[in-house]
Amino acid sequence: MTETTPTSLGMPQLPAPDFPADVRARLEADAKEVVARYPDSRSALLPLLHLVQSEEGHVSRTGMRFCAETLGLTTAEVTAVATFYTMYRRKPSGDYQVGVCTNTLCAVMGGDAIFDELKRHLGVGNDETTPDGKVTLEHIECNAACDFAPVVMVNWEFFDNQTPESARRLVDDLRAGRPVEPTRGAPLCTYKETARILAGFPDERPGAVAASGGAGPASLVGLRLAKGETPHPRVVHPRGEGPHGEGPHGEGPRDEATRDEAQPGSAHLSSHDAPQQTSASDPAHPAGPVDEEGE
């Protein structure tokens, strides 16, 4: 099946090339397994896009054509989905997708400085890849890890509490092929390998199944308060100081015991971790209902 796609100028593009015969045969076998999971084949589009991305490192016109033919869709329908979700790359990218969170909290905690430093250090801009094909840099939106801000993600694995210096060491290690361990979660793998896992195929990395991320202490304080517990004060050390120095790729989350060992006066308590003097908790300043005149 060969299909041309109209451009914005109304002129048809050349047909998308096909995969080599051996690659197509392998993808067809994998696609058959994916489609069989769903009562309606159309529902398999998202994992199939990850599958073709695992082959080329991005979703090409060839990959979209393959998905369309497999599922009985038009290439326009497939393109509409592939261009909507940011996890699908539309052009060749590096082995490691390095995303720096520049949303509000990470930005004010240093995410913008990290992103600027990596652009300078790598010599690339947003959504650009280093000449060796190892690293693609991009700024990303919130990944629900605000208690570990600022956060850098590599192929969707977390590197928490980063600094410009630790992030620079991280990308240097990635480009040099040195071992890199995420702060939490599964071991790191390449972007193509990540895409295959997201397509729904078994994750065969040692320890990957047992590894898991989790909420950090700041996130759990609200839960403890809701249960009527009184959380221990959290000691926050200035970045780069404290009882534990920075790890090979930046500070990891400190455990409760480490926080409680800090000497009085050596750090300050985080405002996250203790109930604040609010109208609900401060009897000296009760807040009654507002009358109709707003008095």
XYZ file of C-alpha atoms in Angstrom:
295
model
C 0.000 0.000 0.000
C 1.411 3.370 -1.017
C -0.185 6.572 0.154
C 0.614 10.179 -0.591
C -0.057 12.867 1.955
C -1.236 16.379 1.006
C 0.914 19.215 2.282
C -0.262 22.603 3.496
C 0.244 23.883 -0.075
C -2.023 21.208 -1.501
C 0.835 19.368 -3.251
C 1.281 15.658 -2.491
C 4.448 14.459 -0.771
C 6.424 11.522 -2.096
C 5.281 8.172 -0.670
C 6.907 7.220 2.632
C 9.572 4.538 2.125
C 8.942 1.124 3.602
C 11.005 -0.670 6.240
C 13.493 -3.262 4.967
C 11.859 -6.670 4.605
C 13.501 -8.197 7.678
C 12.648 -5.199 9.865
C 9.068 -5.134 8.655
C 8.644 -8.853 9.329
C 9.896 -8.388 12.887
C 7.671 -5.356 13.467
C 4.645 -7.189 12.064
C 5.181 -10.044 14.524
C 5.489 -7.624 17.435
C 2.520 -5.566 16.236
C 0.357 -8.669 16.049
C 1.128 -9.340 19.712
C 0.291 -5.751 20.667
C -2.984 -5.602 18.725
C -4.148 -8.885 20.273
C -4.297 -7.204 23.684
C -7.178 -4.948 22.674
C -10.814 -5.665 21.748
C -10.633 -2.907 19.128
C -7.455 -2.767 17.061
C -7.596 1.033 16.921
C -6.838 1.108 20.651
C -3.379 -0.278 19.916
C -2.207 2.903 18.192
C -0.311 4.394 21.141
C 1.788 1.290 21.871
C 2.378 0.750 18.151
C 3.802 4.264 17.882
C 6.170 3.389 20.722
C 7.043 0.187 18.876
C 8.082 1.948 15.664
C 9.905 4.547 17.763
C 11.918 1.730 19.339
C 13.096 0.805 15.851
C 14.213 4.211 14.580
C 14.503 6.335 17.711
C 11.668 8.564 16.519
C 8.308 8.246 14.774
C 9.063 8.647 11.092
C 6.665 8.827 8.163
C 7.584 5.206 7.516
C 6.596 4.298 11.071
C 3.300 6.148 10.819
C 2.549 4.439 7.529
C 3.241 1.056 9.159
C 0.844 1.867 12.024
C -1.840 3.013 9.591
C -1.592 -0.121 7.484
C -1.566 -2.403 10.519
C -4.636 -0.837 12.109
C -6.622 0.078 9.001
C -6.318 3.824 9.674
C -5.356 6.724 7.446
C -1.937 8.280 7.835
C -3.714 11.513 8.759
C -5.344 9.798 11.750
C -2.010 8.378 12.876
C -0.229 11.698 12.370
C -2.836 13.498 14.473
C -2.002 11.239 17.424
C 1.765 11.159 16.903
C 1.968 14.957 16.848
C -0.217 15.399 19.943
C 1.886 13.516 22.494
C 5.320 14.862 23.362
C 6.783 11.420 24.150
C 6.763 10.678 20.416
C 9.799 12.198 18.750
C 9.260 13.500 15.230
C 12.915 13.667 14.223
C 16.043 11.632 14.986
C 17.165 12.062 18.585
C 19.939 10.922 20.872
C 20.389 7.725 22.808
C 19.538 9.702 25.936
C 16.684 12.157 26.106
C 17.743 14.615 28.822
C 14.789 16.659 30.003
C 15.173 19.506 32.470
C 12.000 20.485 34.297
C 11.502 24.216 33.932
C 8.005 24.374 35.357
C 7.351 26.708 38.261
C 8.868 25.002 41.302
C 11.823 23.386 39.541
C 12.510 26.684 37.777
C 12.695 28.730 40.973
C 14.780 25.995 42.640
C 17.357 26.148 39.860
C 15.887 24.356 36.842
C 16.362 27.354 34.567
C 20.007 27.619 35.604
C 20.516 23.897 34.941
C 18.938 24.162 31.496
C 21.043 27.184 30.586
C 24.208 25.455 31.785
C 23.482 22.296 29.768
C 22.782 24.322 26.632
C 26.123 26.057 27.056
C 28.025 22.904 28.002
C 26.597 20.703 25.243
C 26.490 23.417 22.598
C 22.870 22.670 21.673
C 19.528 24.379 22.107
C 16.147 23.073 23.144
C 15.129 19.912 21.283
C 18.563 19.591 19.700
C 20.988 16.653 19.702
C 24.725 16.626 20.298
C 26.877 15.869 17.207
C 27.825 12.434 18.599
C 24.138 11.449 18.712
C 24.271 10.677 22.414
C 22.159 13.380 24.077
C 19.040 15.278 23.084
C 18.303 18.206 25.394
C 14.852 19.582 26.052
C 12.970 21.458 28.725
C 9.985 19.550 30.042
C 6.883 20.308 32.047
C 6.061 19.043 35.527
C 6.723 15.355 36.119
C 5.104 15.224 39.580
C 8.385 15.167 41.485
C 8.204 18.629 43.008
C 9.516 17.487 46.401
C 12.785 16.579 44.671
C 13.125 19.836 42.712
C 14.985 20.636 40.578
C 14.560 17.416 38.611
C 16.277 16.175 35.470
C 14.893 13.154 33.629
C 16.874 10.868 31.348
C 14.690 8.627 29.185
C 11.938 9.213 31.777
C 14.021 8.085 34.764
C 14.471 10.510 37.651
C 17.605 12.373 38.655
C 16.556 14.412 41.677
C 17.874 17.475 43.505
C 20.172 18.468 40.682
C 22.531 21.414 40.352
C 24.181 22.839 37.223
C 27.390 21.056 38.227
C 25.800 17.651 38.864
C 23.755 17.863 35.651
C 26.910 18.677 33.702
C 28.658 15.615 35.161
C 25.584 13.536 34.338
C 25.607 14.362 30.620
C 29.387 13.933 30.473
C 29.013 10.415 31.887
C 26.235 9.618 29.424
C 28.337 10.734 26.461
C 31.392 8.847 27.729
C 29.459 5.616 28.276
C 30.128 5.544 31.996
C 27.561 3.844 34.255
C 24.789 6.175 35.414
C 22.270 5.312 38.113
C 18.955 7.164 38.447
C 18.127 8.530 41.879
C 15.177 6.143 42.067
C 13.244 3.879 39.777
C 14.469 1.412 37.192
C 18.005 1.218 35.785
C 18.758 3.490 32.863
C 18.532 2.233 29.292
C 18.648 3.822 25.850
C 15.767 5.745 24.345
C 14.991 2.956 21.876
C 14.940 0.391 24.678
C 12.665 2.655 26.700
C 10.275 2.949 23.757
C 10.002 -0.827 23.453
C 9.156 -1.124 27.138
C 6.498 1.580 26.719
C 5.081 -0.467 23.830
C 4.272 -3.097 26.448
C 7.066 -5.619 26.059
C 8.818 -7.151 29.092
C 11.453 -5.067 30.812
C 14.395 -7.454 30.984
C 16.820 -5.164 32.789
C 18.132 -6.719 36.033
C 16.311 -5.249 39.005
C 13.911 -3.226 36.882
C 10.769 -4.946 38.142
C 11.709 -4.549 41.797
C 12.803 -0.926 41.390
C 10.212 1.734 42.000
C 9.969 5.420 42.587
C 8.014 6.935 45.408
C 6.791 10.085 46.979
C 9.373 12.061 48.892
C 9.155 13.195 52.506
C 7.686 16.589 51.647
C 4.848 14.950 49.730
C 4.101 12.514 52.544
C 3.782 15.181 55.235
C 0.232 16.053 54.185
C -0.768 12.394 54.366
C 0.712 12.051 57.846
C -1.071 15.164 59.056
C -4.350 13.879 57.617
C -3.873 10.690 59.632
C -3.307 12.702 62.797
C 0.410 11.944 62.946
C 3.006 14.515 63.899
C 5.869 14.315 61.410
C 9.436 14.858 62.508
C 10.857 18.254 61.573
C 12.761 18.106 58.345
C 16.218 19.642 58.333
C 17.097 21.209 55.009
C 20.749 21.875 54.310
C 21.909 24.444 51.789
C 22.639 22.719 48.510
C 26.111 21.227 48.530
C 26.388 21.249 52.356
C 25.097 19.072 55.169
C 26.080 15.704 56.615
C 26.139 14.041 53.211
C 27.910 15.567 50.254
C 26.593 15.555 46.776
C 26.503 12.156 45.082
C 27.938 11.373 41.677
C 24.962 12.989 39.957
C 23.590 15.356 42.580
C 21.932 14.946 45.926
C 19.541 12.084 46.392
C 16.679 12.253 48.876
C 17.935 12.109 52.445
C 16.193 9.718 54.774
C 14.545 10.736 58.042
C 17.417 9.448 60.165
C 19.896 11.597 58.281
C 17.751 14.671 58.800
C 17.362 14.055 62.530
C 21.134 13.683 63.002
C 21.774 17.293 62.063
C 23.007 19.471 64.891
C 20.740 22.265 66.126
C 21.531 25.504 64.407
C 23.359 23.814 61.533
C 20.369 24.151 59.222
C 16.839 25.451 59.105
C 13.502 23.699 59.271
C 11.558 23.435 56.084
C 8.279 25.323 56.071
C 6.740 22.263 54.399
C 6.973 20.061 57.404
C 5.262 21.620 60.393
C 1.642 22.731 60.770
C 1.388 26.438 60.165
C -0.435 28.921 62.386
C -3.645 29.125 60.442
C -7.172 29.979 61.468
C -7.871 26.269 61.865
C -4.862 25.557 64.076
C -4.331 28.822 65.976
C -6.973 29.363 68.705
C -5.761 32.913 69.203
C -6.865 33.863 65.719
C -10.138 32.095 64.977
C -11.831 32.665 61.666
C -15.584 32.695 61.736
C -17.980 32.802 58.822
C -18.014 36.004 56.789
C -21.316 37.865 57.044
C -23.239 39.022 54.021
C -21.581 42.433 54.054
C -18.104 40.855 54.036
C -17.255 42.189 57.519
